Amino acid sequence: MLIGWFSSGRDEAARVLLKETLKAIREGVIKGRISFVFVNRAFGESEESDKFFKLCEELGLKTLSLSSGAFFPAEKLKDRERWRSLYHEEVRELIEPYPMDVGVLAGYMLIVSSSFLNRFPLMNLHPALPWGPKGTWEEVMWELIEKRQKETGAMIHRVTEELDRGPVLSFFKINLKGPRFDPLWDQLEKRQGDNLREKEEARLLFRLIREEEEKREIPLLILTLKTLSEGRINLESPPGLDLTREIEDYLKRKE
């Protein structure tokens, strides 16, 4: 299985995700290889993405880039849809010499154009359950807290024009009840009407939920790519596979 890797390389999490996935490939857990890495930034654009570029070089990965920030900024302000289409047409030309069976959006901070979606099968990791909140992981975390949700998780889905709502390949669930969570939820009940984002209890809960999610997101991606490479998942008719138990087993083996 040939994998195209798309990232903005914006933080350490993006680097860890790439390293761990490549490790799983080299250990034979995932039957395939990374055909190329595409980054929507240029070297020198930010300290974090420069670290990502250097990591790709160290790992011996074919790396392609096109700065979305420098790509016709006036057009982006005037007509975002047209800009998105023009930008991803350039991306298509860059990556076309490097075949892929599936593209992984791994911290890729752009919405992909419709024509690009129709050309390539893409999947995305979203930090919420299939029926959960949309948006960035920060937006998802705060919505969970503000609505007092007692369950969350993350999913990998086919990328479609509907943001964060494509057909689900796999997901995991986390119970937000128990001795670590309950005292913080109890304290929040006393904060009705307050701006929760300014409260220490809410910030502690935010960090705790994110910590529990983050340590499961890499196993979710690795196990999804594993099942995909083994033919257990079909991209054309995703099964919405619940990998919660397999992920917990994976984490225990890593301890």
Coordinates of N, CA and C in Angstrom, one line a residue:
M1 N 0.8 -1.2 0.0 CA 0.0 0.0 0.0 C 0.9 1.2 0.0
L2 N 0.6 2.1 -0.9 CA 1.4 3.4 -1.0 C 0.6 4.5 -0.4
I3 N 1.3 5.2 0.5 CA 0.7 6.2 1.4 C 1.3 7.6 1.0
G4 N 0.4 8.6 0.7 CA 0.8 10.0 0.6 C 0.5 10.6 1.9
W5 N 1.4 11.4 2.4 CA 1.3 12.0 3.7 C 1.2 13.5 3.6
F6 N 0.2 14.1 4.0 CA -0.1 15.6 3.9 C -0.1 16.2 5.3
S7 N 0.8 17.2 5.5 CA 0.9 17.9 6.8 C 1.2 19.3 6.7
S8 N 0.9 20.1 7.7 CA 1.3 21.5 7.8 C 2.6 21.6 8.7
G9 N 2.9 20.5 9.3 CA 4.1 20.4 10.2 C 4.1 21.5 11.3
R10 N 3.0 21.7 11.9 CA 2.8 22.9 12.7 C 3.3 22.7 14.2
D11 N 3.5 21.4 14.6 CA 3.9 21.2 16.0 C 4.5 19.9 16.2
E12 N 4.9 19.6 17.4 CA 5.6 18.4 17.8 C 4.7 17.2 17.5
A13 N 3.4 17.3 17.7 CA 2.5 16.2 17.4 C 2.6 15.7 16.0
A14 N 2.7 16.7 15.1 CA 2.8 16.3 13.6 C 4.1 15.4 13.4
R15 N 5.2 15.8 14.1 CA 6.4 15.0 13.9 C 6.3 13.6 14.5
V16 N 5.7 13.6 15.7 CA 5.6 12.3 16.4 C 4.7 11.3 15.6
L17 N 3.6 11.9 15.1 CA 2.7 11.1 14.3 C 3.4 10.4 13.1
L18 N 4.2 11.2 12.4 CA 5.0 10.7 11.2 C 6.0 9.7 11.6
K19 N 6.8 10.0 12.7 CA 7.8 9.1 13.2 C 7.2 7.7 13.6
E20 N 6.1 7.7 14.3 CA 5.5 6.5 14.8 C 4.9 5.7 13.7
T21 N 4.3 6.4 12.7 CA 3.7 5.7 11.6 C 4.8 5.0 10.7
L22 N 5.9 5.7 10.5 CA 7.0 5.2 9.7 C 7.7 4.0 10.5
K23 N 7.7 4.1 11.8 CA 8.3 3.0 12.6 C 7.4 1.8 12.5
A24 N 6.1 1.9 12.5 CA 5.1 0.8 12.3 C 5.3 0.2 10.9
I25 N 5.6 1.0 9.9 CA 5.8 0.5 8.6 C 7.1 -0.4 8.5
R26 N 8.1 0.2 9.1 CA 9.4 -0.5 9.1 C 9.4 -1.8 10.0
E27 N 8.5 -1.8 11.0 CA 8.4 -3.0 11.8 C 7.5 -4.1 11.2
G28 N 6.8 -3.7 10.1 CA 5.9 -4.6 9.4 C 4.5 -4.6 9.9
V29 N 4.2 -3.7 10.8 CA 2.8 -3.6 11.3 C 1.9 -3.2 10.2
I30 N 2.3 -2.1 9.5 CA 1.6 -1.6 8.3 C 2.3 -2.2 7.1
K31 N 1.6 -2.8 6.2 CA 2.2 -3.4 5.0 C 2.1 -2.3 3.9
G32 N 3.2 -1.5 3.8 CA 3.2 -0.5 2.8 C 4.4 0.4 3.0
R33 N 4.4 1.6 2.3 CA 5.4 2.6 2.5 C 4.8 4.0 2.2
I34 N 5.6 5.0 2.7 CA 5.2 6.3 2.5 C 5.8 6.8 1.1
S35 N 5.0 7.0 0.2 CA 5.4 7.4 -1.2 C 6.0 8.8 -1.2
F36 N 5.4 9.7 -0.5 CA 5.9 11.1 -0.4 C 5.3 11.8 0.8
V37 N 5.9 12.9 1.2 CA 5.3 13.8 2.2 C 5.1 15.1 1.6
F38 N 3.9 15.7 1.7 CA 3.6 17.0 1.1 C 3.4 17.9 2.3
V39 N 4.0 19.1 2.3 CA 3.9 20.1 3.3 C 3.4 21.4 2.7
N40 N 2.4 22.0 3.2 CA 1.9 23.3 2.6 C 2.6 24.5 3.2
R41 N 3.8 24.3 3.5 CA 4.7 25.5 3.9 C 6.0 25.3 3.3
A42 N 6.8 26.4 3.2 CA 8.1 26.4 2.7 C 9.2 26.4 3.8
F43 N 10.3 25.9 3.5 CA 11.4 25.9 4.5 C 11.7 27.4 4.8
G44 N 11.9 27.7 6.1 CA 12.1 29.1 6.5 C 10.9 29.9 6.9
E45 N 9.7 29.2 6.7 CA 8.4 29.9 7.0 C 8.1 29.9 8.4
S46 N 8.4 28.9 9.2 CA 8.2 28.8 10.6 C 9.2 27.8 11.3
E47 N 9.4 28.1 12.5 CA 10.4 27.2 13.2 C 9.9 25.8 13.3
E48 N 8.6 25.6 13.6 CA 8.0 24.3 13.7 C 8.0 23.5 12.4
S49 N 7.6 24.1 11.3 CA 7.6 23.4 10.0 C 9.0 23.1 9.6
D50 N 10.0 24.0 9.9 CA 11.4 23.7 9.6 C 11.9 22.4 10.3
K51 N 11.4 22.2 11.6 CA 11.7 21.0 12.3 C 11.1 19.8 11.6
F52 N 10.0 20.0 11.0 CA 9.3 18.9 10.3 C 10.1 18.5 9.0
F53 N 10.5 19.6 8.3 CA 11.3 19.3 7.1 C 12.6 18.6 7.4
K54 N 13.2 19.0 8.5 CA 14.5 18.3 8.9 C 14.2 16.9 9.3
L55 N 13.1 16.6 9.9 CA 12.8 15.3 10.3 C 12.6 14.4 9.1
C56 N 11.9 14.9 8.1 CA 11.6 14.2 6.8 C 12.9 13.8 6.2
E57 N 13.9 14.8 6.2 CA 15.2 14.6 5.6 C 15.9 13.5 6.4
E58 N 15.9 13.5 7.7 CA 16.5 12.5 8.5 C 15.9 11.1 8.3
L59 N 14.6 11.1 8.0 CA 13.9 9.8 7.8 C 14.1 9.3 6.4
G60 N 14.7 10.1 5.5 CA 14.9 9.7 4.2 C 13.6 9.7 3.3
L61 N 12.7 10.6 3.6 CA 11.4 10.6 2.9 C 11.4 11.6 1.8
K62 N 10.8 11.3 0.7 CA 10.6 12.2 -0.4 C 9.7 13.3 0.1
T63 N 10.1 14.6 0.1 CA 9.3 15.7 0.6 C 9.1 16.7 -0.4
L64 N 7.8 17.1 -0.6 CA 7.4 18.1 -1.5 C 6.7 19.2 -0.8
S65 N 6.8 20.4 -1.3 CA 6.2 21.5 -0.5 C 5.7 22.6 -1.5
L66 N 4.7 23.3 -1.0 CA 4.2 24.5 -1.7 C 3.5 25.4 -0.7
S67 N 4.1 26.6 -0.4 CA 3.6 27.4 0.6 C 2.2 28.0 0.3
S68 N 1.2 27.6 1.1 CA -0.1 28.1 0.9 C -0.2 29.6 1.3
G69 N 0.7 30.0 2.2 CA 0.7 31.4 2.6 C 1.2 32.3 1.6
A70 N 2.1 31.8 0.7 CA 2.7 32.7 -0.3 C 2.0 32.5 -1.7
F71 N 1.0 31.6 -1.7 CA 0.3 31.3 -3.0 C -0.8 32.3 -3.2
F72 N -0.6 33.3 -4.1 CA -1.6 34.3 -4.5 C -2.5 34.7 -3.4
P73 N -1.9 35.4 -2.4 CA -2.6 35.8 -1.2 C -3.8 36.8 -1.5
A74 N -3.6 37.6 -2.6 CA -4.7 38.5 -3.0 C -5.9 37.8 -3.5
E75 N -5.7 36.7 -4.2 CA -6.8 35.8 -4.7 C -7.5 35.1 -3.6
K76 N -6.7 34.8 -2.6 CA -7.3 34.1 -1.4 C -8.3 35.0 -0.7
L77 N -7.9 36.3 -0.6 CA -8.8 37.2 0.1 C -10.1 37.5 -0.8
K78 N -9.9 37.5 -2.1 CA -11.0 37.8 -3.0 C -12.0 36.7 -3.2
D79 N -11.5 35.5 -3.4 CA -12.3 34.3 -3.7 C -11.7 33.1 -3.1
R80 N -12.0 32.7 -1.9 CA -11.3 31.6 -1.2 C -11.5 30.2 -2.0
E81 N -12.7 30.0 -2.5 CA -13.0 28.8 -3.2 C -12.1 28.6 -4.4
R82 N -12.1 29.7 -5.2 CA -11.2 29.7 -6.4 C -9.8 29.5 -6.0
W83 N -9.3 30.2 -5.0 CA -7.9 30.0 -4.5 C -7.7 28.6 -4.1
R84 N -8.6 28.0 -3.4 CA -8.4 26.6 -2.9 C -8.2 25.7 -4.1
S85 N -9.1 25.9 -5.2 CA -9.0 25.1 -6.4 C -7.7 25.3 -7.1
L86 N -7.2 26.5 -7.2 CA -6.0 26.8 -7.9 C -4.8 26.2 -7.2
Y87 N -4.8 26.4 -5.9 CA -3.7 25.9 -5.0 C -3.6 24.3 -5.1
H88 N -4.7 23.7 -5.0 CA -4.6 22.2 -5.0 C -4.4 21.6 -6.4
E89 N -4.7 22.4 -7.4 CA -4.3 22.0 -8.8 C -2.8 22.0 -8.9
E90 N -2.1 23.0 -8.3 CA -0.6 23.0 -8.3 C -0.1 21.8 -7.4
V91 N -0.8 21.5 -6.3 CA -0.4 20.4 -5.5 C -0.5 19.1 -6.3
R92 N -1.6 19.0 -7.0 CA -1.8 17.7 -7.8 C -0.7 17.5 -8.8
E93 N -0.3 18.6 -9.4 CA 0.8 18.5 -10.4 C 2.1 18.1 -9.7
L94 N 2.3 18.6 -8.5 CA 3.6 18.2 -7.7 C 3.6 16.8 -7.3
I95 N 2.5 16.2 -6.9 CA 2.5 14.9 -6.3 C 2.2 13.8 -7.3
E96 N 1.7 14.1 -8.5 CA 1.3 13.1 -9.5 C 2.4 12.1 -9.9
P97 N 3.7 12.5 -10.0 CA 4.7 11.5 -10.3 C 4.9 10.5 -9.2
Y98 N 4.3 10.7 -8.0 CA 4.5 9.8 -6.9 C 3.2 9.1 -6.5
P99 N 3.0 7.9 -7.0 CA 1.7 7.2 -6.8 C 1.3 7.0 -5.3
M100 N 0.0 7.0 -5.1 CA -0.5 6.7 -3.7 C -1.8 5.9 -3.8
D101 N -2.0 5.0 -2.9 CA -3.3 4.3 -2.8 C -4.2 5.1 -1.9
V102 N -3.7 5.8 -0.9 CA -4.5 6.6 0.0 C -3.6 7.7 0.5
G103 N -4.3 8.9 0.7 CA -3.6 10.1 1.2 C -4.1 10.3 2.6
V104 N -3.1 10.5 3.5 CA -3.4 10.7 5.0 C -3.2 12.2 5.3
L105 N -4.3 12.9 5.7 CA -4.2 14.3 6.1 C -3.8 14.2 7.6
A106 N -2.6 14.5 7.9 CA -2.1 14.3 9.3 C -1.7 15.7 9.8
G107 N -2.6 16.4 10.3 CA -2.3 17.8 10.7 C -2.2 18.7 9.5
Y108 N -3.0 18.4 8.5 CA -3.0 19.3 7.3 C -4.0 20.4 7.5
M109 N -3.6 21.6 7.6 CA -4.5 22.7 8.1 C -5.3 23.4 7.0
L110 N -5.5 22.8 5.9 CA -6.2 23.4 4.8 C -7.4 22.5 4.4
I111 N -8.5 23.2 4.0 CA -9.6 22.5 3.4 C -9.3 22.1 1.9
V112 N -9.4 20.9 1.5 CA -9.0 20.4 0.2 C -10.1 20.8 -0.8
S113 N -9.7 21.1 -2.0 CA -10.6 21.4 -3.1 C -11.4 20.2 -3.5
S114 N -12.6 20.5 -4.1 CA -13.5 19.4 -4.6 C -12.8 18.6 -5.6
S115 N -12.2 19.2 -6.6 CA -11.5 18.5 -7.7 C -10.4 17.6 -7.2
F116 N -9.7 18.0 -6.1 CA -8.6 17.2 -5.6 C -9.2 16.0 -4.8
L117 N -10.3 16.2 -4.2 CA -11.0 15.1 -3.5 C -11.5 14.0 -4.5
N118 N -12.0 14.5 -5.6 CA -12.4 13.6 -6.6 C -11.3 12.8 -7.3
R119 N -10.1 13.4 -7.2 CA -9.0 12.7 -7.9 C -8.3 11.7 -7.0
F120 N -8.2 12.0 -5.7 CA -7.4 11.1 -4.8 C -8.3 10.7 -3.6
P121 N -8.1 9.4 -3.1 CA -8.8 9.0 -1.9 C -8.0 9.5 -0.7
L122 N -8.7 10.3 0.1 CA -8.0 10.9 1.3 C -8.7 10.5 2.6
M123 N -7.9 10.4 3.6 CA -8.5 10.1 4.9 C -8.0 11.1 6.0
N124 N -8.8 11.4 7.0 CA -8.4 12.4 7.9 C -8.7 11.9 9.3
L125 N -7.8 12.3 10.3 CA -8.0 12.0 11.7 C -8.7 13.2 12.3
H126 N -9.9 13.0 12.9 CA -10.7 14.1 13.5 C -10.9 13.7 15.0
P127 N -10.5 14.6 15.9 CA -10.6 14.3 17.4 C -11.9 14.4 18.0
A128 N -12.9 13.6 17.4 CA -14.2 13.5 18.0 C -14.9 12.2 17.5
L129 N -15.9 11.8 18.1 CA -16.6 10.6 17.6 C -17.4 11.0 16.4
P130 N -17.8 9.9 15.6 CA -18.5 10.2 14.3 C -19.7 11.2 14.5
W131 N -20.3 11.1 15.6 CA -21.5 12.0 15.8 C -21.2 13.2 16.7
G132 N -19.8 13.4 16.9 CA -19.4 14.5 17.8 C -19.2 15.8 17.2
P133 N -18.6 16.7 17.9 CA -18.4 18.1 17.4 C -17.4 18.2 16.2
K134 N -17.6 19.2 15.4 CA -16.7 19.5 14.2 C -15.7 20.5 14.7
G135 N -14.7 20.8 13.8 CA -13.8 21.9 14.0 C -12.4 21.4 14.5
T136 N -11.5 22.3 14.9 CA -10.2 22.0 15.4 C -10.3 21.2 16.7
W137 N -9.2 20.6 17.1 CA -9.2 19.9 18.3 C -9.5 20.8 19.5
E138 N -9.0 22.0 19.5 CA -9.3 23.0 20.6 C -10.8 23.2 20.6
E139 N -11.5 23.5 19.5 CA -12.9 23.7 19.4 C -13.7 22.5 19.9
V140 N -13.2 21.3 19.5 CA -13.9 20.1 20.0 C -13.8 20.0 21.5
M141 N -12.7 20.2 22.1 CA -12.5 20.0 23.5 C -13.4 21.0 24.3
W142 N -13.5 22.2 23.9 CA -14.3 23.2 24.6 C -15.8 22.9 24.4
E143 N -16.2 22.4 23.3 CA -17.6 22.1 23.1 C -18.0 20.9 24.0
L144 N -17.1 19.9 24.1 CA -17.4 18.8 25.0 C -17.6 19.2 26.4
I145 N -16.7 20.1 26.9 CA -16.8 20.6 28.2 C -18.1 21.5 28.5
E146 N -18.3 22.4 27.5 CA -19.5 23.3 27.7 C -20.8 22.5 27.6
K147 N -20.8 21.4 26.9 CA -22.1 20.6 26.8 C -22.1 19.4 27.8
R148 N -21.0 19.4 28.7 CA -20.9 18.3 29.7 C -21.0 16.9 29.1
Q149 N -20.4 16.7 28.0 CA -20.4 15.4 27.4 C -19.5 14.4 28.2
K150 N -20.1 13.2 28.4 CA -19.4 12.2 29.3 C -18.7 11.1 28.4
E151 N -18.7 11.3 27.1 CA -18.0 10.3 26.3 C -17.4 11.1 25.1
T152 N -16.2 10.7 24.7 CA -15.6 11.3 23.5 C -14.8 10.3 22.8
G153 N -13.9 10.7 21.9 CA -13.1 9.7 21.2 C -12.5 10.4 20.0
A154 N -12.1 9.7 19.0 CA -11.6 10.2 17.7 C -11.9 9.3 16.6
M155 N -11.9 9.7 15.4 CA -12.2 8.9 14.2 C -11.3 9.2 13.1
I156 N -11.2 8.2 12.2 CA -10.6 8.4 10.9 C -11.7 8.3 9.8
H157 N -11.8 9.2 9.0 CA -12.9 9.2 8.0 C -12.4 9.6 6.6
R158 N -13.2 9.2 5.6 CA -12.9 9.6 4.2 C -13.2 11.1 4.2
V159 N -12.3 11.8 3.5 CA -12.5 13.3 3.3 C -13.5 13.5 2.2
T160 N -14.5 14.3 2.6 CA -15.5 14.7 1.6 C -15.7 16.2 1.7
E161 N -16.6 16.7 0.9 CA -16.8 18.2 0.9 C -17.5 18.6 2.2
E162 N -18.1 17.7 2.9 CA -18.7 18.0 4.2 C -17.7 17.9 5.3
L163 N -17.3 19.0 5.9 CA -16.2 19.1 6.8 C -16.4 18.2 8.0
D164 N -15.4 17.3 8.3 CA -15.4 16.4 9.4 C -16.6 15.5 9.5
R165 N -17.2 15.1 8.3 CA -18.3 14.3 8.3 C -18.3 13.2 7.2
G166 N -17.2 12.9 6.7 CA -17.1 11.9 5.7 C -17.3 10.5 6.2
P167 N -17.5 9.5 5.3 CA -17.8 8.1 5.8 C -16.6 7.6 6.7
V168 N -17.0 7.0 7.8 CA -16.1 6.7 8.9 C -15.4 5.3 8.6
L169 N -14.1 5.3 8.7 CA -13.3 4.1 8.5 C -13.2 3.4 9.9
S170 N -12.8 4.2 10.9 CA -12.6 3.6 12.2 C -12.7 4.7 13.3
F171 N -12.8 4.3 14.6 CA -12.9 5.2 15.7 C -12.6 4.5 17.0
F172 N -12.4 5.3 18.0 CA -12.3 4.8 19.4 C -13.2 5.7 20.3
K173 N -13.5 5.1 21.5 CA -14.3 5.9 22.5 C -13.5 6.0 23.8
I174 N -13.8 7.1 24.5 CA -13.2 7.3 25.8 C -14.3 7.7 26.8
N175 N -14.4 7.0 27.9 CA -15.4 7.3 28.9 C -14.8 8.5 29.8
L176 N -15.6 9.6 29.8 CA -15.2 10.8 30.6 C -15.7 10.8 32.0
K177 N -16.0 9.6 32.5 CA -16.5 9.5 33.9 C -15.5 8.6 34.7
G178 N -15.5 8.8 36.0 CA -14.6 8.0 36.8 C -13.8 8.9 37.8
P179 N -12.9 8.3 38.6 CA -12.3 9.1 39.6 C -11.4 10.2 39.2
R180 N -10.9 10.2 38.0 CA -10.1 11.3 37.5 C -10.9 12.4 36.9
F181 N -12.1 12.1 36.4 CA -12.9 13.1 35.8 C -14.0 13.7 36.7
D182 N -14.6 12.8 37.5 CA -15.8 13.2 38.3 C -15.6 14.4 39.1
P183 N -14.5 14.5 39.9 CA -14.3 15.7 40.7 C -14.3 17.0 39.9
L184 N -13.7 17.0 38.7 CA -13.7 18.2 37.9 C -15.1 18.5 37.3
W185 N -15.8 17.5 36.9 CA -17.2 17.7 36.4 C -18.0 18.3 37.6
D186 N -17.9 17.8 38.8 CA -18.7 18.3 40.0 C -18.4 19.7 40.2
Q187 N -17.1 20.1 40.1 CA -16.8 21.5 40.4 C -17.4 22.4 39.3
L188 N -17.4 21.9 38.0 CA -18.0 22.7 37.0 C -19.5 23.0 37.1
E189 N -20.2 22.0 37.8 CA -21.6 22.2 38.0 C -21.9 23.5 38.8
K190 N -20.9 23.9 39.6 CA -21.1 25.1 40.4 C -20.8 26.4 39.6
R191 N -20.4 26.2 38.3 CA -20.0 27.3 37.5 C -21.0 27.7 36.4
Q192 N -22.2 27.3 36.6 CA -23.3 27.6 35.6 C -23.3 29.1 35.3
G193 N -23.3 29.4 34.0 CA -23.4 30.8 33.7 C -22.1 31.6 33.6
D194 N -21.0 30.9 34.1 CA -19.7 31.5 34.0 C -19.1 31.3 32.7
N195 N -18.1 32.0 32.3 CA -17.2 31.7 31.2 C -16.3 30.6 31.5
L196 N -16.6 29.4 31.1 CA -15.8 28.2 31.6 C -14.4 28.3 31.1
R197 N -14.1 28.9 30.0 CA -12.8 28.9 29.5 C -11.8 29.7 30.3
E198 N -12.3 30.5 31.2 CA -11.5 31.2 32.1 C -11.3 30.5 33.5
K199 N -11.9 29.4 33.7 CA -11.9 28.7 35.0 C -10.8 27.6 35.0
E200 N -10.1 27.6 36.1 CA -9.0 26.6 36.3 C -9.5 25.2 36.2
E201 N -10.7 24.9 36.8 CA -11.3 23.5 36.7 C -11.5 23.1 35.2
A202 N -12.0 24.0 34.4 CA -12.3 23.7 33.0 C -11.0 23.5 32.3
R203 N -10.0 24.3 32.6 CA -8.7 24.1 31.9 C -8.0 22.8 32.3
L204 N -8.2 22.4 33.5 CA -7.7 21.1 34.0 C -8.4 20.0 33.2
L205 N -9.7 20.1 33.1 CA -10.5 19.1 32.4 C -10.1 19.0 30.9
F206 N -9.9 20.2 30.4 CA -9.5 20.3 29.0 C -8.2 19.5 28.8
R207 N -7.2 19.8 29.6 CA -5.9 19.1 29.5 C -6.0 17.6 29.7
L208 N -6.8 17.2 30.7 CA -7.0 15.7 30.9 C -7.6 15.0 29.8
I209 N -8.7 15.6 29.2 CA -9.4 15.0 28.0 C -8.4 14.9 26.9
R210 N -7.7 16.0 26.6 CA -6.7 16.0 25.5 C -5.6 15.0 25.7
E211 N -5.2 14.8 26.9 CA -4.1 13.9 27.2 C -4.6 12.4 26.9
E212 N -5.8 12.1 27.3 CA -6.4 10.8 27.0 C -6.6 10.5 25.6
E213 N -7.0 11.5 24.8 CA -7.2 11.4 23.4 C -5.9 11.3 22.7
E214 N -5.0 12.1 23.0 CA -3.7 12.2 22.2 C -3.0 10.9 22.2
K215 N -3.0 10.2 23.4 CA -2.2 9.0 23.5 C -2.8 7.8 22.7
R216 N -4.1 8.0 22.3 CA -4.8 7.0 21.5 C -4.8 7.3 20.0
E217 N -4.6 8.6 19.6 CA -4.7 9.0 18.2 C -3.7 8.3 17.3
I218 N -2.4 8.2 17.8 CA -1.4 7.5 17.0 C -1.8 6.1 16.8
P219 N -2.1 5.3 17.9 CA -2.5 3.9 17.6 C -3.7 3.8 16.7
L220 N -4.7 4.8 16.8 CA -5.8 4.7 15.9 C -5.4 4.8 14.4
L221 N -4.5 5.7 14.1 CA -4.0 5.9 12.7 C -3.2 4.6 12.3
I222 N -2.3 4.2 13.2 CA -1.5 3.0 12.8 C -2.4 1.8 12.6
L223 N -3.3 1.5 13.5 CA -4.2 0.3 13.4 C -5.1 0.4 12.2
T224 N -5.5 1.7 11.9 CA -6.4 1.9 10.7 C -5.6 1.6 9.4
L225 N -4.4 2.1 9.3 CA -3.6 1.8 8.2 C -3.2 0.3 8.1
K226 N -3.0 -0.3 9.3 CA -2.8 -1.8 9.3 C -3.9 -2.5 8.7
T227 N -5.1 -2.2 9.2 CA -6.3 -3.0 8.7 C -6.6 -2.7 7.3
L228 N -6.3 -1.4 6.9 CA -6.4 -1.1 5.4 C -5.5 -1.8 4.6
S229 N -4.2 -1.9 5.0 CA -3.2 -2.7 4.2 C -3.5 -4.2 4.2
E230 N -4.2 -4.7 5.2 CA -4.6 -6.1 5.2 C -5.9 -6.4 4.5
G231 N -6.6 -5.3 4.0 CA -7.8 -5.5 3.3 C -9.0 -5.6 4.2
R232 N -8.9 -5.4 5.5 CA -10.1 -5.4 6.4 C -11.0 -4.2 6.3
I233 N -10.4 -3.1 5.8 CA -11.2 -1.9 5.5 C -11.2 -1.6 4.0
N234 N -12.3 -1.3 3.5 CA -12.5 -0.9 2.1 C -12.7 0.6 2.0
L235 N -11.9 1.3 1.3 CA -12.1 2.7 1.2 C -13.4 3.1 0.6
E236 N -13.9 2.3 -0.3 CA -15.1 2.6 -1.1 C -16.3 2.4 -0.2
S237 N -16.3 1.5 0.7 CA -17.4 1.3 1.6 C -16.9 1.2 3.0
P238 N -16.5 2.2 3.7 CA -15.9 2.2 5.0 C -16.8 1.5 6.0
P239 N -16.3 0.7 6.9 CA -17.2 -0.1 7.8 C -17.5 0.6 9.1
G240 N -16.8 1.8 9.4 CA -16.9 2.4 10.7 C -16.5 1.5 11.9
L241 N -15.3 1.0 11.8 CA -14.8 -0.1 12.7 C -14.5 0.5 14.0
D242 N -15.0 -0.1 15.1 CA -14.7 0.4 16.5 C -13.4 -0.3 16.9
L243 N -12.3 0.5 17.0 CA -11.0 -0.1 17.4 C -10.7 0.2 18.8
T244 N -11.7 0.5 19.7 CA -11.4 0.9 21.1 C -10.6 -0.2 21.8
R245 N -11.1 -1.5 21.7 CA -10.4 -2.6 22.4 C -9.0 -2.8 21.9
E246 N -8.9 -2.8 20.5 CA -7.6 -3.1 19.9 C -6.6 -2.0 20.3
I247 N -7.1 -0.7 20.5 CA -6.2 0.4 20.8 C -5.7 0.2 22.3
E248 N -6.7 -0.2 23.2 CA -6.3 -0.4 24.6 C -5.3 -1.5 24.7
D249 N -5.4 -2.6 23.9 CA -4.4 -3.7 23.9 C -3.1 -3.2 23.4
Y250 N -3.1 -2.4 22.3 CA -1.9 -1.8 21.7 C -1.2 -1.0 22.8
L251 N -1.9 -0.2 23.5 CA -1.2 0.7 24.5 C -0.6 -0.2 25.7
K252 N -1.3 -1.2 26.0 CA -0.8 -2.1 27.1 C 0.5 -2.8 26.6
R253 N 0.6 -3.2 25.4 CA 1.8 -3.8 24.8 C 3.0 -2.8 24.8
K254 N 2.7 -1.5 24.7 CA 3.7 -0.5 24.6 C 4.2 -0.1 26.0
E255 N 3.5 -0.5 27.0 CA 3.9 -0.1 28.4 C 5.2 -0.8 28.8

